[in-house]
Amino acid sequence: MDQNNTYEKLSADTLAARLGGLAAVTDRVGADTSKWMVREVGDGNLNLVFVLEGPKGTVIVKQALPYVRLVGDSWPLPLYRAFFEHQALFRQQERAPGMVPEVFHFDKEQALIVMEFYQPHIILRGKLIAGETVRNLPEMLGAFCARTAFRGSELSMASAEKKADVGLFSGNVEIPAITEALVFTDPYYDAEMNHHTPGLDAIVAKVRGNALLKQRAQKMLMKLASNTETMVHGDLHSGSIMSTDSDSRVIDPEFAQYGPMGFDIGMLTANFLMAYFSQPAHRDAADLVGYQAWILETIRETFDNFNTEFKHLWKTERTGMLYPKALFEDQGQSSDAVCESVLADILQDAVSFCGIEMHRRVLSLAHNADFETIEDTGLRARLEARNIAMGAELILNSDTITNIAALTAMAERFNAGDYL
């Protein structure tokens, strides 16, 4: 953990005194701190988050805590994670302009970021639980994942620049370690902080008793830890997306690291699938079929838009050392089949990461509200069992999923089954 003797935890009461002298703040909300309104809105696992509203406007103030908020000070965490989050936001803004919050101020000693406030956007997960649709969602998410994946790789970046960036982000050790443990390892044994819904013991034992499944999960952990294809968001799910009924933005990249291109879109897909499987507890019969169909269509269209944008960037921005035009177009040869091969590899990785994330969110420490808000634990267990069973299928047979229609068809099959 950082040894920072000047760090002071913010509160709604002290924020005005602490930030009232910063032009980056007062220029945007107003200089008269007596007219500031502050409310703490952080509902995540790690940080303090405040909405600061003044006569001129509103900003978000986010401060890292020196421990995991979900657990308490028994699990210390370094404050340097705020540095990497603000670095990630700058890179995402360059690679996917307008899709992430603009940073107005960063204080390294206080592990504090002042950034753009989105209004009337709300967290996408809440909209999915409430049964609300979001227009343009797959277009935005597909483009975001493709642009950050492509432009953060040596398909586009100069090799020296990319390698230097990998070196910088390799200093973000403790936060990726959370992913490495909670996502890839803890779900598959009786880890200390694990918990799961009563009634799932048999299917959990089946998963943990499958040596091949655990081998495949660890293979993907090896790939995440050693494959620095691109800078990934690292925690892309419906809780790190804010939406209106027609506009969406991505937030909270503090888990950013360099990793496989399929990681973000795989984790995102898992969270859409968990929203899909949870719907019988949130919708009445009249709305259920239509809304579940919308979620699956969102998954399909997100991948379609990812592929379309990736192919466009392949043709227009392939200036890095990988698959150079000197080997293909400059010799009168098409590289279309090469691009398709790269996309096929991305899909296979994404499918495997998806299955692992589906397990993590019901078997490890940090669960999803999609399932956790279901008060009827018997119903919750039945729905989570479908999720667990499909996750296992994806991990074991990712090579059989050659297009996204096969994945959504599999979801429909598991949604109709009973796995308890």
GROMACS .gro file of C-alpha atoms in nm:
model
  420
    1MET     CA    1   0.000   0.000   0.000
    2ASP     CA    2   0.116   0.356  -0.067
    3GLN     CA    3   0.296   0.528   0.218
    4ASN     CA    4   0.129   0.867   0.183
    5ASN     CA    5   0.130   1.081   0.495
    6THR     CA    6  -0.060   1.369   0.333
    7TYR     CA    7  -0.358   1.168   0.215
    8GLU     CA    8  -0.689   1.265   0.376
    9LYS     CA    9  -1.015   1.091   0.311
   10LEU     CA   10  -1.279   1.324   0.167
   11SER     CA   11  -1.631   1.362   0.300
   12ALA     CA   12  -1.933   1.558   0.185
   13ASP     CA   13  -1.867   1.802   0.470
   14THR     CA   14  -1.498   1.864   0.391
   15LEU     CA   15  -1.510   1.864   0.011
   16ALA     CA   16  -1.579   2.236  -0.029
   17ALA     CA   17  -1.293   2.337   0.198
   18ARG     CA   18  -1.057   2.094   0.027
   19LEU     CA   19  -1.141   2.179  -0.335
   20GLY     CA   20  -1.271   2.536  -0.316
   21GLY     CA   21  -0.938   2.683  -0.425
   22LEU     CA   22  -0.898   2.478  -0.740
   23ALA     CA   23  -0.968   2.666  -1.062
   24ALA     CA   24  -1.034   2.338  -1.243
   25VAL     CA   25  -1.330   2.296  -1.005
   26THR     CA   26  -1.451   2.653  -0.951
   27ASP     CA   27  -1.442   2.732  -1.323
   28ARG     CA   28  -1.698   2.457  -1.375
   29VAL     CA   29  -1.922   2.476  -1.068
   30GLY     CA   30  -1.873   2.832  -0.939
   31ALA     CA   31  -1.639   2.998  -0.690
   32ASP     CA   32  -1.891   3.052  -0.407
   33THR     CA   33  -1.856   2.731  -0.205
   34SER     CA   34  -2.153   2.830   0.013
   35LYS     CA   35  -2.370   2.751  -0.288
   36TRP     CA   36  -2.215   2.413  -0.351
   37MET     CA   37  -2.425   2.102  -0.299
   38VAL     CA   38  -2.238   1.776  -0.239
   39ARG     CA   39  -2.376   1.427  -0.220
   40GLU     CA   40  -2.193   1.098  -0.191
   41VAL     CA   41  -2.315   0.854  -0.454
   42GLY     CA   42  -2.051   0.582  -0.457
   43ASP     CA   43  -2.208   0.238  -0.461
   44GLY     CA   44  -1.907   0.047  -0.590
   45ASN     CA   45  -1.664  -0.177  -0.411
   46LEU     CA   46  -1.356   0.043  -0.393
   47ASN     CA   47  -1.397   0.422  -0.396
   48LEU     CA   48  -1.563   0.736  -0.269
   49VAL     CA   49  -1.765   0.916  -0.537
   50PHE     CA   50  -1.927   1.257  -0.491
   51VAL     CA   51  -2.153   1.468  -0.711
   52LEU     CA   52  -2.053   1.833  -0.670
   53GLU     CA   53  -2.314   2.077  -0.798
   54GLY     CA   54  -2.281   2.456  -0.808
   55PRO     CA   55  -2.438   2.756  -0.981
   56LYS     CA   56  -2.227   2.705  -1.297
   57GLY     CA   57  -2.245   2.329  -1.333
   58THR     CA   58  -2.173   1.987  -1.189
   59VAL     CA   59  -1.869   1.759  -1.169
   60ILE     CA   60  -1.783   1.418  -1.030
   61VAL     CA   61  -1.517   1.390  -0.760
   62LYS     CA   62  -1.375   1.041  -0.720
   63GLN     CA   63  -1.124   0.944  -0.452
   64ALA     CA   64  -0.956   0.609  -0.407
   65LEU     CA   65  -0.965   0.460  -0.059
   66PRO     CA   66  -0.662   0.279   0.087
   67TYR     CA   67  -0.867  -0.039   0.122
   68VAL     CA   68  -1.144  -0.235  -0.049
   69ARG     CA   69  -1.461  -0.054   0.049
   70LEU     CA   70  -1.668  -0.369   0.014
   71VAL     CA   71  -1.455  -0.547   0.275
   72GLY     CA   72  -1.296  -0.276   0.491
   73ASP     CA   73  -0.945  -0.190   0.604
   74SER     CA   74  -0.860  -0.556   0.651
   75TRP     CA   75  -0.801  -0.559   0.275
   76PRO     CA   76  -0.559  -0.273   0.202
   77LEU     CA   77  -0.519  -0.137  -0.150
   78PRO     CA   78  -0.266   0.108  -0.296
   79LEU     CA   79  -0.376   0.461  -0.372
   80TYR     CA   80  -0.173   0.458  -0.693
   81ARG     CA   81  -0.468   0.297  -0.866
   82ALA     CA   82  -0.613   0.648  -0.914
   83PHE     CA   83  -0.305   0.740  -1.118
   84PHE     CA   84  -0.365   0.449  -1.353
   85GLU     CA   85  -0.734   0.528  -1.380
   86HIS     CA   86  -0.664   0.882  -1.491
   87GLN     CA   87  -0.399   0.759  -1.734
   88ALA     CA   88  -0.649   0.510  -1.874
   89LEU     CA   89  -0.915   0.780  -1.915
   90PHE     CA   90  -0.676   0.993  -2.121
   91ARG     CA   91  -0.595   0.699  -2.347
   92GLN     CA   92  -0.959   0.601  -2.387
   93GLN     CA   93  -1.046   0.961  -2.472
   94GLU     CA   94  -0.780   0.955  -2.744
   95ARG     CA   95  -0.881   0.615  -2.878
   96ALA     CA   96  -1.260   0.645  -2.842
   97PRO     CA   97  -1.333   1.019  -2.826
   98GLY     CA   98  -1.647   1.127  -2.646
   99MET     CA   99  -1.718   0.787  -2.497
  100VAL     CA  100  -1.557   0.836  -2.153
  101PRO     CA  101  -1.559   1.123  -1.900
  102GLU     CA  102  -1.326   1.417  -1.956
  103VAL     CA  103  -1.075   1.461  -1.671
  104PHE     CA  104  -1.054   1.815  -1.532
  105HIS     CA  105  -0.813   1.765  -1.242
  106PHE     CA  106  -0.597   1.490  -1.092
  107ASP     CA  107  -0.429   1.498  -0.750
  108LYS     CA  108  -0.184   1.212  -0.712
  109GLU     CA  109  -0.125   1.256  -0.338
  110GLN     CA  110  -0.497   1.260  -0.262
  111ALA     CA  111  -0.571   0.985  -0.519
  112LEU     CA  112  -0.844   1.214  -0.647
  113ILE     CA  113  -0.993   1.274  -0.992
  114VAL     CA  114  -1.235   1.552  -1.086
  115MET     CA  115  -1.417   1.462  -1.404
  116GLU     CA  116  -1.716   1.518  -1.626
  117PHE     CA  117  -2.061   1.453  -1.481
  118TYR     CA  118  -2.315   1.274  -1.699
  119GLN     CA  119  -2.677   1.382  -1.665
  120PRO     CA  120  -2.945   1.247  -1.694
  121HIS     CA  121  -2.747   0.925  -1.741
  122ILE     CA  122  -2.787   0.645  -1.486
  123ILE     CA  123  -2.605   0.316  -1.439
  124LEU     CA  124  -2.703   0.074  -1.714
  125ARG     CA  125  -2.741  -0.220  -1.475
  126GLY     CA  126  -3.030  -0.042  -1.305
  127LYS     CA  127  -3.199   0.012  -1.639
  128LEU     CA  128  -3.163  -0.356  -1.726
  129ILE     CA  129  -3.315  -0.461  -1.394
  130ALA     CA  130  -3.599  -0.213  -1.450
  131GLY     CA  131  -3.666  -0.347  -1.800
  132GLU     CA  132  -3.570  -0.028  -1.987
  133THR     CA  133  -3.428  -0.034  -2.338
  134VAL     CA  134  -3.149   0.194  -2.459
  135ARG     CA  135  -3.131   0.300  -2.822
  136ASN     CA  136  -2.789   0.307  -2.987
  137LEU     CA  137  -2.638   0.098  -2.706
  138PRO     CA  138  -2.480  -0.174  -2.924
  139GLU     CA  139  -2.348   0.085  -3.169
  140MET     CA  140  -2.168   0.270  -2.892
  141LEU     CA  141  -2.037  -0.038  -2.710
  142GLY     CA  142  -1.924  -0.213  -3.027
  143ALA     CA  143  -1.740   0.097  -3.142
  144PHE     CA  144  -1.585   0.157  -2.799
  145CYS     CA  145  -1.453  -0.198  -2.770
  146ALA     CA  146  -1.322  -0.202  -3.127
  147ARG     CA  147  -1.154   0.140  -3.113
  148THR     CA  148  -0.985   0.085  -2.779
  149ALA     CA  149  -0.877  -0.266  -2.877
  150PHE     CA  150  -0.740  -0.172  -3.218
  151ARG     CA  151  -0.588   0.166  -3.137
  152GLY     CA  152  -0.426   0.039  -2.818
  153SER     CA  153  -0.244  -0.238  -3.005
  154GLU     CA  154   0.053  -0.268  -3.236
  155LEU     CA  155  -0.190  -0.295  -3.522
  156SER     CA  156  -0.204   0.082  -3.485
  157MET     CA  157   0.046   0.210  -3.227
  158ALA     CA  158   0.417   0.249  -3.289
  159SER     CA  159   0.586  -0.046  -3.122
  160ALA     CA  160   0.813   0.167  -2.903
  161GLU     CA  161   0.518   0.373  -2.779
  162LYS     CA  162   0.309   0.066  -2.707
  163LYS     CA  163   0.590  -0.114  -2.526
  164ALA     CA  164   0.653   0.194  -2.312
  165ASP     CA  165   0.284   0.203  -2.225
  166VAL     CA  166   0.290  -0.165  -2.130
  167GLY     CA  167   0.583  -0.084  -1.904
  168LEU     CA  168   0.391   0.201  -1.740
  169PHE     CA  169   0.078  -0.002  -1.674
  170SER     CA  170   0.280  -0.296  -1.544
  171GLY     CA  171   0.315  -0.087  -1.229
  172ASN     CA  172  -0.057  -0.133  -1.163
  173VAL     CA  173  -0.005  -0.457  -0.973
  174GLU     CA  174  -0.262  -0.482  -0.694
  175ILE     CA  175  -0.573  -0.402  -0.896
  176PRO     CA  176  -0.517  -0.663  -1.169
  177ALA     CA  177  -0.436  -0.904  -0.885
  178ILE     CA  178  -0.798  -0.868  -0.772
  179THR     CA  179  -0.915  -0.978  -1.117
  180GLU     CA  180  -0.664  -1.261  -1.126
  181ALA     CA  181  -0.791  -1.400  -0.796
  182LEU     CA  182  -1.161  -1.312  -0.777
  183VAL     CA  183  -1.241  -1.384  -1.142
  184PHE     CA  184  -1.014  -1.667  -1.250
  185THR     CA  185  -0.926  -1.861  -0.936
  186ASP     CA  186  -1.156  -1.806  -0.636
  187PRO     CA  187  -1.478  -1.929  -0.803
  188TYR     CA  188  -1.321  -2.270  -0.851
  189TYR     CA  189  -1.237  -2.355  -0.490
  190ASP     CA  190  -1.366  -2.270  -0.144
  191ALA     CA  191  -1.191  -1.934  -0.113
  192GLU     CA  192  -1.234  -1.749   0.215
  193MET     CA  193  -1.451  -1.462   0.088
  194ASN     CA  194  -1.662  -1.666  -0.155
  195HIS     CA  195  -2.036  -1.694  -0.106
  196HIS     CA  196  -2.322  -1.825  -0.313
  197THR     CA  197  -2.699  -1.856  -0.296
  198PRO     CA  198  -2.836  -2.143  -0.086
  199GLY     CA  199  -2.946  -2.430  -0.307
  200LEU     CA  200  -2.651  -2.411  -0.546
  201ASP     CA  201  -2.419  -2.647  -0.359
  202ALA     CA  202  -2.459  -2.938  -0.602
  203ILE     CA  203  -2.391  -2.742  -0.920
  204VAL     CA  204  -2.105  -2.553  -0.752
  205ALA     CA  205  -1.948  -2.883  -0.649
  206LYS     CA  206  -1.985  -3.008  -1.007
  207VAL     CA  207  -1.806  -2.703  -1.145
  208ARG     CA  208  -1.525  -2.722  -0.887
  209GLY     CA  209  -1.490  -3.093  -0.949
  210ASN     CA  210  -1.429  -3.047  -1.321
  211ALA     CA  211  -1.050  -3.047  -1.365
  212LEU     CA  212  -1.069  -2.969  -1.738
  213LEU     CA  213  -1.289  -2.666  -1.675
  214LYS     CA  214  -1.042  -2.534  -1.416
  215GLN     CA  215  -0.755  -2.599  -1.653
  216ARG     CA  216  -0.929  -2.394  -1.923
  217ALA     CA  217  -0.999  -2.111  -1.678
  218GLN     CA  218  -0.635  -2.104  -1.572
  219LYS     CA  219  -0.527  -2.107  -1.936
  220MET     CA  220  -0.726  -1.786  -1.983
  221LEU     CA  221  -0.567  -1.640  -1.670
  222MET     CA  222  -0.228  -1.717  -1.821
  223LYS     CA  223  -0.338  -1.540  -2.137
  224LEU     CA  224  -0.459  -1.235  -1.945
  225ALA     CA  225  -0.139  -1.217  -1.739
  226SER     CA  226   0.103  -1.260  -2.029
  227ASN     CA  227  -0.069  -1.129  -2.342
  228THR     CA  228  -0.037  -0.752  -2.379
  229GLU     CA  229  -0.226  -0.709  -2.707
  230THR     CA  230  -0.400  -0.387  -2.608
  231MET     CA  231  -0.501  -0.168  -2.315
  232VAL     CA  232  -0.824  -0.312  -2.179
  233HIS     CA  233  -1.077  -0.136  -1.957
  234GLY     CA  234  -1.046  -0.437  -1.730
  235ASP     CA  235  -1.389  -0.418  -1.565
  236LEU     CA  236  -1.636  -0.348  -1.845
  237HIS     CA  237  -1.983  -0.443  -1.729
  238SER     CA  238  -2.328  -0.289  -1.702
  239GLY     CA  239  -2.225  -0.117  -1.378
  240SER     CA  240  -1.947   0.073  -1.557
  241ILE     CA  241  -2.175   0.208  -1.830
  242MET     CA  242  -2.406   0.507  -1.786
  243SER     CA  243  -2.703   0.554  -2.016
  244THR     CA  244  -3.004   0.763  -2.099
  245ASP     CA  245  -3.272   0.618  -2.324
  246SER     CA  246  -3.050   0.686  -2.627
  247ASP     CA  247  -2.694   0.773  -2.516
  248SER     CA  248  -2.430   0.572  -2.330
  249ARG     CA  249  -2.082   0.634  -2.190
  250VAL     CA  250  -1.818   0.414  -2.023
  251ILE     CA  251  -1.678   0.495  -1.678
  252ASP     CA  252  -1.445   0.351  -1.410
  253PRO     CA  253  -1.137   0.212  -1.591
  254GLU     CA  254  -0.931   0.171  -1.273
  255PHE     CA  255  -0.876  -0.198  -1.356
  256ALA     CA  256  -0.708  -0.098  -1.684
  257GLN     CA  257  -0.411  -0.305  -1.792
  258TYR     CA  258  -0.268  -0.444  -2.112
  259GLY     CA  259  -0.429  -0.774  -2.206
  260PRO     CA  260  -0.607  -0.971  -2.480
  261MET     CA  261  -0.833  -0.790  -2.725
  262GLY     CA  262  -1.125  -1.017  -2.642
  263PHE     CA  263  -1.124  -0.943  -2.270
  264ASP     CA  264  -1.349  -0.637  -2.250
  265ILE     CA  265  -1.616  -0.751  -2.493
  266GLY     CA  266  -1.618  -1.094  -2.327
  267MET     CA  267  -1.672  -0.950  -1.979
  268LEU     CA  268  -1.939  -0.717  -2.116
  269THR     CA  269  -2.121  -1.005  -2.285
  270ALA     CA  270  -2.122  -1.205  -1.961
  271ASN     CA  271  -2.296  -0.923  -1.781
  272PHE     CA  272  -2.560  -0.894  -2.053
  273LEU     CA  273  -2.616  -1.269  -2.027
  274MET     CA  274  -2.656  -1.246  -1.649
  275ALA     CA  275  -2.909  -0.968  -1.700
  276TYR     CA  276  -3.085  -1.200  -1.948
  277PHE     CA  277  -3.097  -1.497  -1.711
  278SER     CA  278  -3.217  -1.282  -1.420
  279GLN     CA  279  -3.517  -1.140  -1.605
  280PRO     CA  280  -3.783  -1.393  -1.494
  281ALA     CA  281  -3.748  -1.246  -1.146
  282HIS     CA  282  -3.784  -0.887  -1.267
  283ARG     CA  283  -4.049  -0.902  -1.546
  284ASP     CA  284  -4.405  -1.022  -1.564
  285ALA     CA  285  -4.495  -1.276  -1.829
  286ALA     CA  286  -4.628  -1.015  -2.070
  287ASP     CA  287  -4.295  -0.833  -2.090
  288LEU     CA  288  -4.046  -1.113  -2.030
  289VAL     CA  289  -4.005  -1.265  -2.375
  290GLY     CA  290  -3.973  -0.932  -2.552
  291TYR     CA  291  -3.723  -0.789  -2.309
  292GLN     CA  292  -3.505  -1.099  -2.303
  293ALA     CA  293  -3.507  -1.091  -2.684
  294TRP     CA  294  -3.390  -0.728  -2.672
  295ILE     CA  295  -3.095  -0.821  -2.449
  296LEU     CA  296  -2.986  -1.099  -2.685
  297GLU     CA  297  -3.025  -0.868  -2.984
  298THR     CA  298  -2.809  -0.613  -2.803
  299ILE     CA  299  -2.536  -0.877  -2.765
  300ARG     CA  300  -2.558  -0.971  -3.134
  301GLU     CA  301  -2.555  -0.611  -3.253
  302THR     CA  302  -2.267  -0.519  -3.021
  303PHE     CA  303  -2.052  -0.788  -3.182
  304ASP     CA  304  -2.170  -0.690  -3.529
  305ASN     CA  305  -2.072  -0.330  -3.464
  306PHE     CA  306  -1.742  -0.440  -3.309
  307ASN     CA  307  -1.657  -0.642  -3.620
  308THR     CA  308  -1.764  -0.364  -3.858
  309GLU     CA  309  -1.561  -0.100  -3.678
  310PHE     CA  310  -1.259  -0.328  -3.636
  311LYS     CA  311  -1.260  -0.404  -4.011
  312HIS     CA  312  -1.286  -0.032  -4.088
  313LEU     CA  313  -0.987   0.044  -3.866
  314TRP     CA  314  -0.800  -0.250  -4.020
  315LYS     CA  315  -0.835  -0.086  -4.361
  316THR     CA  316  -0.775   0.275  -4.252
  317GLU     CA  317  -0.548   0.275  -3.945
  318ARG     CA  318  -0.330  -0.037  -3.971
  319THR     CA  319  -0.003   0.151  -3.933
  320GLY     CA  320   0.170  -0.057  -3.664
  321MET     CA  321   0.415  -0.343  -3.702
  322LEU     CA  322   0.150  -0.616  -3.707
  323TYR     CA  323   0.019  -0.745  -4.042
  324PRO     CA  324   0.172  -0.452  -4.230
  325LYS     CA  325   0.036  -0.354  -4.570
  326ALA     CA  326   0.384  -0.419  -4.710
  327LEU     CA  327   0.307  -0.791  -4.675
  328PHE     CA  328  -0.040  -0.779  -4.826
  329GLU     CA  329  -0.198  -0.477  -5.001
  330ASP     CA  330   0.132  -0.340  -5.130
  331GLN     CA  331   0.187  -0.674  -5.303
  332GLY     CA  332  -0.162  -0.673  -5.451
  333GLN     CA  333  -0.299  -0.921  -5.197
  334SER     CA  334  -0.612  -0.878  -4.986
  335SER     CA  335  -0.576  -0.897  -4.609
  336ASP     CA  336  -0.949  -0.948  -4.552
  337ALA     CA  337  -0.905  -1.314  -4.461
  338VAL     CA  338  -0.628  -1.219  -4.218
  339CYS     CA  339  -0.859  -0.972  -4.046
  340GLU     CA  340  -1.130  -1.238  -4.023
  341SER     CA  341  -0.880  -1.473  -3.861
  342VAL     CA  342  -0.786  -1.210  -3.603
  343LEU     CA  343  -1.154  -1.149  -3.528
  344ALA     CA  344  -1.214  -1.524  -3.491
  345ASP     CA  345  -0.937  -1.541  -3.229
  346ILE     CA  346  -1.087  -1.241  -3.048
  347LEU     CA  347  -1.429  -1.411  -3.043
  348GLN     CA  348  -1.291  -1.735  -2.902
  349ASP     CA  349  -1.109  -1.549  -2.625
  350ALA     CA  350  -1.418  -1.339  -2.556
  351VAL     CA  351  -1.636  -1.649  -2.522
  352SER     CA  352  -1.396  -1.805  -2.270
  353PHE     CA  353  -1.366  -1.484  -2.066
  354CYS     CA  354  -1.745  -1.456  -2.077
  355GLY     CA  355  -1.798  -1.798  -1.922
  356ILE     CA  356  -1.547  -1.732  -1.645
  357GLU     CA  357  -1.707  -1.397  -1.559
  358MET     CA  358  -2.048  -1.565  -1.544
  359HIS     CA  359  -1.910  -1.794  -1.274
  360ARG     CA  360  -1.725  -1.524  -1.086
  361ARG     CA  361  -2.031  -1.306  -1.038
  362VAL     CA  362  -2.229  -1.575  -0.857
  363LEU     CA  363  -1.955  -1.781  -0.687
  364SER     CA  364  -1.684  -1.535  -0.582
  365LEU     CA  365  -1.690  -1.216  -0.371
  366ALA     CA  366  -1.848  -0.934  -0.574
  367HIS     CA  367  -2.188  -1.037  -0.710
  368ASN     CA  368  -2.422  -0.866  -0.957
  369ALA     CA  369  -2.734  -0.679  -0.850
  370ASP     CA  370  -2.917  -0.851  -1.138
  371PHE     CA  371  -2.925  -1.166  -0.923
  372GLU     CA  372  -2.859  -1.026  -0.575
  373THR     CA  373  -3.174  -0.812  -0.572
  374ILE     CA  374  -3.392  -1.123  -0.620
  375GLU     CA  375  -3.536  -1.174  -0.272
  376ASP     CA  376  -3.679  -1.520  -0.342
  377THR     CA  377  -3.361  -1.725  -0.294
  378GLY     CA  378  -3.518  -2.035  -0.445
  379LEU     CA  379  -3.594  -1.851  -0.768
  380ARG     CA  380  -3.254  -1.680  -0.758
  381ALA     CA  381  -3.080  -2.016  -0.728
  382ARG     CA  382  -3.269  -2.158  -1.027
  383LEU     CA  383  -3.177  -1.860  -1.244
  384GLU     CA  384  -2.816  -1.854  -1.126
  385ALA     CA  385  -2.789  -2.227  -1.199
  386ARG     CA  386  -2.873  -2.159  -1.563
  387ASN     CA  387  -2.601  -1.896  -1.566
  388ILE     CA  388  -2.347  -2.132  -1.406
  389ALA     CA  389  -2.432  -2.414  -1.647
  390MET     CA  390  -2.393  -2.195  -1.954
  391GLY     CA  391  -2.071  -2.049  -1.819
  392ALA     CA  392  -1.927  -2.399  -1.791
  393GLU     CA  393  -2.036  -2.480  -2.147
  394LEU     CA  394  -1.864  -2.168  -2.279
  395ILE     CA  395  -1.540  -2.241  -2.096
  396LEU     CA  396  -1.527  -2.602  -2.207
  397ASN     CA  397  -1.640  -2.551  -2.567
  398SER     CA  398  -1.540  -2.199  -2.668
  399ASP     CA  399  -1.391  -2.334  -2.990
  400THR     CA  400  -1.736  -2.443  -3.108
  401ILE     CA  401  -1.875  -2.087  -3.090
  402THR     CA  402  -1.777  -1.952  -3.431
  403ASN     CA  403  -2.034  -1.672  -3.446
  404ILE     CA  404  -2.236  -1.474  -3.198
  405ALA     CA  405  -2.566  -1.625  -3.315
  406ALA     CA  406  -2.444  -1.959  -3.177
  407LEU     CA  407  -2.385  -1.797  -2.838
  408THR     CA  408  -2.728  -1.633  -2.818
  409ALA     CA  409  -2.894  -1.957  -2.933
  410MET     CA  410  -2.712  -2.134  -2.650
  411ALA     CA  411  -2.845  -1.873  -2.406
  412GLU     CA  412  -3.200  -1.945  -2.519
  413ARG     CA  413  -3.142  -2.316  -2.464
  414PHE     CA  414  -3.005  -2.274  -2.112
  415ASN     CA  415  -3.279  -2.024  -2.029
  416ALA     CA  416  -3.535  -2.301  -2.082
  417GLY     CA  417  -3.353  -2.559  -1.866
  418ASP     CA  418  -3.353  -2.666  -1.504
  419TYR     CA  419  -3.004  -2.729  -1.362
  420LEU     CA  420  -3.074  -2.782  -0.994
   0.00000   0.00000   0.00000
